[in-house]
PDB file of C-alpha atoms in Angstrom:
ATOM      1  CA  UNK D   1      27.700   6.823 -12.822  1.00 82.00           C
ATOM      2  CA  UNK D   2      25.945   3.413 -12.099  1.00 93.00           C
ATOM      3  CA  UNK D   3      25.047   1.183 -15.028  1.00 96.00           C
ATOM      4  CA  UNK D   4      21.403   0.592 -16.212  1.00 97.00           C
ATOM      5  CA  UNK D   5      21.693  -2.896 -14.465  1.00 97.00           C
ATOM      6  CA  UNK D   6      22.796  -1.413 -11.174  1.00 97.00           C
ATOM      7  CA  UNK D   7      20.017   0.812 -11.034  1.00 97.00           C
ATOM      8  CA  UNK D   8      17.481  -1.800 -11.960  1.00 98.00           C
ATOM      9  CA  UNK D   9      19.095  -4.016  -9.374  1.00 98.00           C
ATOM     10  CA  UNK D  10      18.750  -1.184  -6.675  1.00 97.00           C
ATOM     11  CA  UNK D  11      15.070  -0.592  -7.494  1.00 97.00           C
ATOM     12  CA  UNK D  12      14.256  -4.291  -7.609  1.00 98.00           C
ATOM     13  CA  UNK D  13      15.954  -4.899  -4.332  1.00 98.00           C
ATOM     14  CA  UNK D  14      14.022  -1.919  -2.963  1.00 97.00           C
ATOM     15  CA  UNK D  15      10.662  -3.091  -4.298  1.00 97.00           C
ATOM     16  CA  UNK D  16      11.409  -6.637  -2.896  1.00 98.00           C
ATOM     17  CA  UNK D  17      11.784  -4.755   0.502  1.00 98.00           C
ATOM     18  CA  UNK D  18       8.315  -3.184  -0.058  1.00 97.00           C
ATOM     19  CA  UNK D  19       6.848  -6.109  -0.966  1.00 98.00           C
ATOM     20  CA  UNK D  20       7.933  -7.914   2.396  1.00 98.00           C
ATOM     21  CA  UNK D  21       6.474  -4.718   4.283  1.00 97.00           C
ATOM     22  CA  UNK D  22       3.188  -5.372   2.206  1.00 97.00           C
ATOM     23  CA  UNK D  23       3.238  -9.192   3.272  1.00 97.00           C
ATOM     24  CA  UNK D  24       3.636  -8.218   6.960  1.00 96.00           C
ATOM     25  CA  UNK D  25       0.860  -5.635   6.615  1.00 95.00           C
ATOM     26  CA  UNK D  26      -1.565  -8.125   5.147  1.00 96.00           C
ATOM     27  CA  UNK D  27      -0.580 -10.372   8.061  1.00 95.00           C
ATOM     28  CA  UNK D  28      -1.619  -7.579  10.347  1.00 94.00           C
ATOM     29  CA  UNK D  29      -4.949  -6.872   8.782  1.00 92.00           C
ATOM     30  CA  UNK D  30      -5.691 -10.667   8.757  1.00 91.00           C
ATOM     31  CA  UNK D  31      -4.891 -10.981  12.589  1.00 90.00           C
ATOM     32  CA  UNK D  32      -6.653  -7.589  13.376  1.00 82.00           C
ATOM     33  CA  UNK D  33      -3.636  -5.939  15.051  1.00 83.00           C
ATOM     34  CA  UNK D  34      -3.930  -2.483  14.087  1.00 82.00           C
ATOM     35  CA  UNK D  35      -1.450  -1.115  16.663  1.00 89.00           C
ATOM     36  CA  UNK D  36       1.273  -2.491  14.187  1.00 91.00           C
ATOM     37  CA  UNK D  37       0.048  -0.360  11.164  1.00 91.00           C
ATOM     38  CA  UNK D  38       1.438   2.939  11.788  1.00 93.00           C
ATOM     39  CA  UNK D  39       5.161   1.425  11.815  1.00 95.00           C
ATOM     40  CA  UNK D  40       4.256  -0.472   8.683  1.00 95.00           C
ATOM     41  CA  UNK D  41       3.045   2.545   6.942  1.00 94.00           C
ATOM     42  CA  UNK D  42       6.256   4.313   7.940  1.00 97.00           C
ATOM     43  CA  UNK D  43       8.329   1.731   6.500  1.00 97.00           C
ATOM     44  CA  UNK D  44       6.391   1.899   3.282  1.00 95.00           C
ATOM     45  CA  UNK D  45       6.695   5.816   3.187  1.00 96.00           C
ATOM     46  CA  UNK D  46      10.605   5.216   3.644  1.00 97.00           C
ATOM     47  CA  UNK D  47      10.696   2.597   1.154  1.00 96.00           C
ATOM     48  CA  UNK D  48       8.635   4.708  -1.527  1.00 94.00           C
ATOM     49  CA  UNK D  49      10.896   7.745  -0.788  1.00 96.00           C
ATOM     50  CA  UNK D  50      13.985   5.327  -1.599  1.00 96.00           C
ATOM     51  CA  UNK D  51      12.323   4.294  -4.852  1.00 96.00           C
ATOM     52  CA  UNK D  52      11.442   7.446  -6.449  1.00 95.00           C
ATOM     53  CA  UNK D  53      15.256   8.576  -6.738  1.00 96.00           C
ATOM     54  CA  UNK D  54      16.081   5.064  -8.344  1.00 96.00           C
ATOM     55  CA  UNK D  55      13.155   5.614 -10.933  1.00 96.00           C
ATOM     56  CA  UNK D  56      14.448   8.932 -11.628  1.00 96.00           C
ATOM     57  CA  UNK D  57      17.904   7.779 -12.157  1.00 97.00           C
ATOM     58  CA  UNK D  58      16.762   5.079 -14.446  1.00 97.00           C
ATOM     59  CA  UNK D  59      14.876   7.616 -16.473  1.00 97.00           C
ATOM     60  CA  UNK D  60      17.563  10.294 -16.332  1.00 97.00           C
ATOM     61  CA  UNK D  61      19.863   7.292 -17.956  1.00 96.00           C
ATOM     62  CA  UNK D  62      17.367   6.401 -20.470  1.00 97.00           C
ATOM     63  CA  UNK D  63      17.081  10.152 -21.423  1.00 97.00           C
ATOM     64  CA  UNK D  64      20.824  10.301 -21.845  1.00 95.00           C
ATOM     65  CA  UNK D  65      20.676   7.561 -24.670  1.00 94.00           C
ATOM     66  CA  UNK D  66      17.628   9.342 -26.303  1.00 96.00           C
ATOM     67  CA  UNK D  67      15.105   6.971 -24.925  1.00 97.00           C
ATOM     68  CA  UNK D  68      11.876   7.652 -23.242  1.00 97.00           C
ATOM     69  CA  UNK D  69      11.522   6.927 -19.443  1.00 96.00           C
ATOM     70  CA  UNK D  70       9.894   3.897 -17.917  1.00 95.00           C
ATOM     71  CA  UNK D  71       8.939   0.744 -19.695  1.00 96.00           C
ATOM     72  CA  UNK D  72       9.098   2.133 -23.420  1.00 97.00           C
ATOM     73  CA  UNK D  73      12.578   3.371 -22.643  1.00 97.00           C
ATOM     74  CA  UNK D  74      13.843   0.029 -21.136  1.00 97.00           C
ATOM     75  CA  UNK D  75      12.156  -1.702 -23.956  1.00 96.00           C
ATOM     76  CA  UNK D  76      14.148   0.688 -26.269  1.00 97.00           C
ATOM     77  CA  UNK D  77      17.399  -0.120 -24.437  1.00 96.00           C
ATOM     78  CA  UNK D  78      16.687  -3.844 -24.679  1.00 96.00           C
ATOM     79  CA  UNK D  79      16.226  -3.273 -28.545  1.00 96.00           C
ATOM     80  CA  UNK D  80      19.371  -1.341 -28.879  1.00 94.00           C
ATOM     81  CA  UNK D  81      21.490  -3.648 -26.494  1.00 94.00           C
ATOM     82  CA  UNK D  82      19.863  -7.062 -27.298  1.00 93.00           C
ATOM     83  CA  UNK D  83      22.858  -8.849 -25.524  1.00 94.00           C
ATOM     84  CA  UNK D  84      22.713  -6.890 -22.353  1.00 94.00           C
ATOM     85  CA  UNK D  85      21.470  -9.925 -20.238  1.00 96.00           C
ATOM     86  CA  UNK D  86      22.157  -8.024 -16.935  1.00 97.00           C
ATOM     87  CA  UNK D  87      19.598  -5.293 -17.674  1.00 97.00           C
ATOM     88  CA  UNK D  88      17.035  -8.000 -19.072  1.00 97.00           C
ATOM     89  CA  UNK D  89      17.236 -10.098 -15.933  1.00 97.00           C
ATOM     90  CA  UNK D  90      17.029  -6.989 -13.653  1.00 98.00           C
ATOM     91  CA  UNK D  91      14.076  -5.470 -15.458  1.00 97.00           C
ATOM     92  CA  UNK D  92      12.203  -8.903 -15.573  1.00 97.00           C
ATOM     93  CA  UNK D  93      13.047  -9.185 -11.713  1.00 98.00           C
ATOM     94  CA  UNK D  94      11.606  -5.666 -11.280  1.00 98.00           C
ATOM     95  CA  UNK D  95       8.547  -6.162 -13.445  1.00 97.00           C
ATOM     96  CA  UNK D  96       7.816  -9.511 -11.456  1.00 98.00           C
ATOM     97  CA  UNK D  97       8.347  -7.897  -7.904  1.00 98.00           C
ATOM     98  CA  UNK D  98       6.018  -4.877  -8.710  1.00 97.00           C
ATOM     99  CA  UNK D  99       3.368  -7.380 -10.192  1.00 98.00           C
ATOM    100  CA  UNK D 100       3.701  -8.942  -6.564  1.00 98.00           C
ATOM    101  CA  UNK D 101       3.496  -5.583  -4.946  1.00 97.00           C
ATOM    102  CA  UNK D 102       0.631  -4.491  -6.879  1.00 97.00           C
ATOM    103  CA  UNK D 103      -1.420  -7.595  -6.042  1.00 98.00           C
ATOM    104  CA  UNK D 104      -0.715  -7.489  -2.441  1.00 97.00           C
ATOM    105  CA  UNK D 105      -1.524  -3.576  -2.367  1.00 95.00           C
ATOM    106  CA  UNK D 106      -4.853  -4.627  -3.955  1.00 97.00           C
ATOM    107  CA  UNK D 107      -5.554  -7.397  -1.448  1.00 96.00           C
ATOM    108  CA  UNK D 108      -4.662  -5.337   1.514  1.00 94.00           C
ATOM    109  CA  UNK D 109      -7.012  -2.534   0.419  1.00 92.00           C
ATOM    110  CA  UNK D 110      -9.864  -5.107   0.139  1.00 94.00           C
ATOM    111  CA  UNK D 111      -8.948  -6.385   3.515  1.00 91.00           C
ATOM    112  CA  UNK D 112      -9.170  -2.829   4.982  1.00 88.00           C
ATOM    113  CA  UNK D 113     -12.354  -2.530   3.154  1.00 90.00           C
ATOM    114  CA  UNK D 114     -13.864  -5.368   4.736  1.00 87.00           C
ATOM    115  CA  UNK D 115     -12.347  -4.544   8.186  1.00 82.00           C
ATOM    116  CA  UNK D 116     -14.225  -0.960   7.911  1.00 84.00           C
ATOM    117  CA  UNK D 117     -17.284  -2.889   6.885  1.00 85.00           C
ATOM    118  CA  UNK D 118     -17.223  -5.075   9.633  1.00 77.00           C
ATOM    119  CA  UNK D 119     -16.620  -2.313  12.086  1.00 76.00           C
ATOM    120  CA  UNK D 120     -19.510   0.010  10.784  1.00 80.00           C
ATOM    121  CA  UNK D 121     -21.778  -3.127  11.026  1.00 79.00           C
ATOM    122  CA  UNK D 122     -20.629  -3.894  14.795  1.00 77.00           C
ATOM    123  CA  UNK D 123     -21.229  -0.080  15.486  1.00 76.00           C
ATOM    124  CA  UNK D 124     -24.857  -0.267  14.007  1.00 75.00           C
ATOM    125  CA  UNK D 125     -25.587  -3.501  16.082  1.00 78.00           C
ATOM    126  CA  UNK D 126     -24.324  -1.787  19.376  1.00 77.00           C
ATOM    127  CA  UNK D 127     -25.685   1.648  18.751  1.00 75.00           C
ATOM    128  CA  UNK D 128     -29.202   1.050  17.431  1.00 68.00           C
ATOM    129  CA  UNK D 129     -30.889   2.299  20.574  1.00 56.00           C
ATOM    130  CA  UNK D 130     -28.834   5.506  20.656  1.00 55.00           C
ATOM    131  CA  UNK D 131     -30.055   6.495  17.360  1.00 48.00           C
ATOM    132  CA  UNK D 132     -33.667   6.802  18.350  1.00 53.00           C
ATOM    133  CA  UNK D 133     -35.266   9.509  20.417  1.00 54.00           C
ATOM    134  CA  UNK D 134     -35.705   8.740  24.315  1.00 56.00           C
ATOM    135  CA  UNK D 135     -38.128  10.213  26.641  1.00 59.00           C
ATOM    136  CA  UNK D 136     -37.398  13.149  28.995  1.00 62.00           C
ATOM    137  CA  UNK D 137     -38.375  13.171  32.773  1.00 65.00           C
ATOM    138  CA  UNK D 138     -41.616  15.210  31.545  1.00 69.00           C
ATOM    139  CA  UNK D 139     -42.555  12.266  29.311  1.00 63.00           C
ATOM    140  CA  UNK D 140     -41.673  13.773  26.132  1.00 66.00           C
ATOM    141  CA  UNK D 141     -39.484  12.636  23.434  1.00 64.00           C
ATOM    142  CA  UNK D 142     -36.037  13.957  23.694  1.00 58.00           C
ATOM    143  CA  UNK D 143     -33.155  13.402  21.224  1.00 56.00           C
ATOM    144  CA  UNK D 144     -30.050  11.586  22.559  1.00 53.00           C
ATOM    145  CA  UNK D 145     -27.530  14.402  23.830  1.00 53.00           C
ATOM    146  CA  UNK D 146     -24.567  12.016  24.099  1.00 53.00           C
ATOM    147  CA  UNK D 147     -24.632  12.506  27.943  1.00 51.00           C
ATOM    148  CA  UNK D 148     -23.503   9.772  30.058  1.00 52.00           C
ATOM    149  CA  UNK D 149     -25.197   8.646  33.136  1.00 51.00           C
ATOM    150  CA  UNK D 150     -22.329   9.669  35.372  1.00 57.00           C
ATOM    151  CA  UNK D 151     -22.619  13.021  33.892  1.00 53.00           C
ATOM    152  CA  UNK D 152     -26.077  13.741  35.946  1.00 53.00           C
ATOM    153  CA  UNK D 153     -24.574  12.157  39.079  1.00 52.00           C
TER     154      UNK D 153
END
C-alpha cells in the first residue's frame, strides 16, 4: 500500500496537470478558438477521472487510522505525526495547486459567460429585422417563417 505522502504526491501531480489544462483553456477562451475546447474538455474529464481514485485512496488510508476524510483527516494525521514532513509538504503543495485550479476555473467560467453575452449581443444586432413582422405580397403583415429567398426560387 502506498504511503500517505505518495498518495498526496500523485494527487498533487494530477492536480498540477489539471491546472495546465485550465491555463490552456483560458488562453483558448481569450483568443476565441472554440475548436480547441472539446479536446481540452476531454483532457479535463480524464484527469478528473484519475483524481477521484487518488482522493478515495487517501481517504481510505486516513480511515484505516481512524481519521475522517479530506482536510480534517489530513489535519488529524499531521497532529498525530508532527514529524512527517513529506506528508506536510505534499499536502501544502496539493492545497496550493487546488487553490490555483479553483481560481482558474472561476476565471474561465467568467470568460465563458462574457463570450456568451457577446455572442448574444451580436445576434441581437444582426437579427433585429428578422424578429419583426414582414409584409406579405398581399400587403398584410406576416410573421417571419425562417424561409430563405432561395427557397422560393
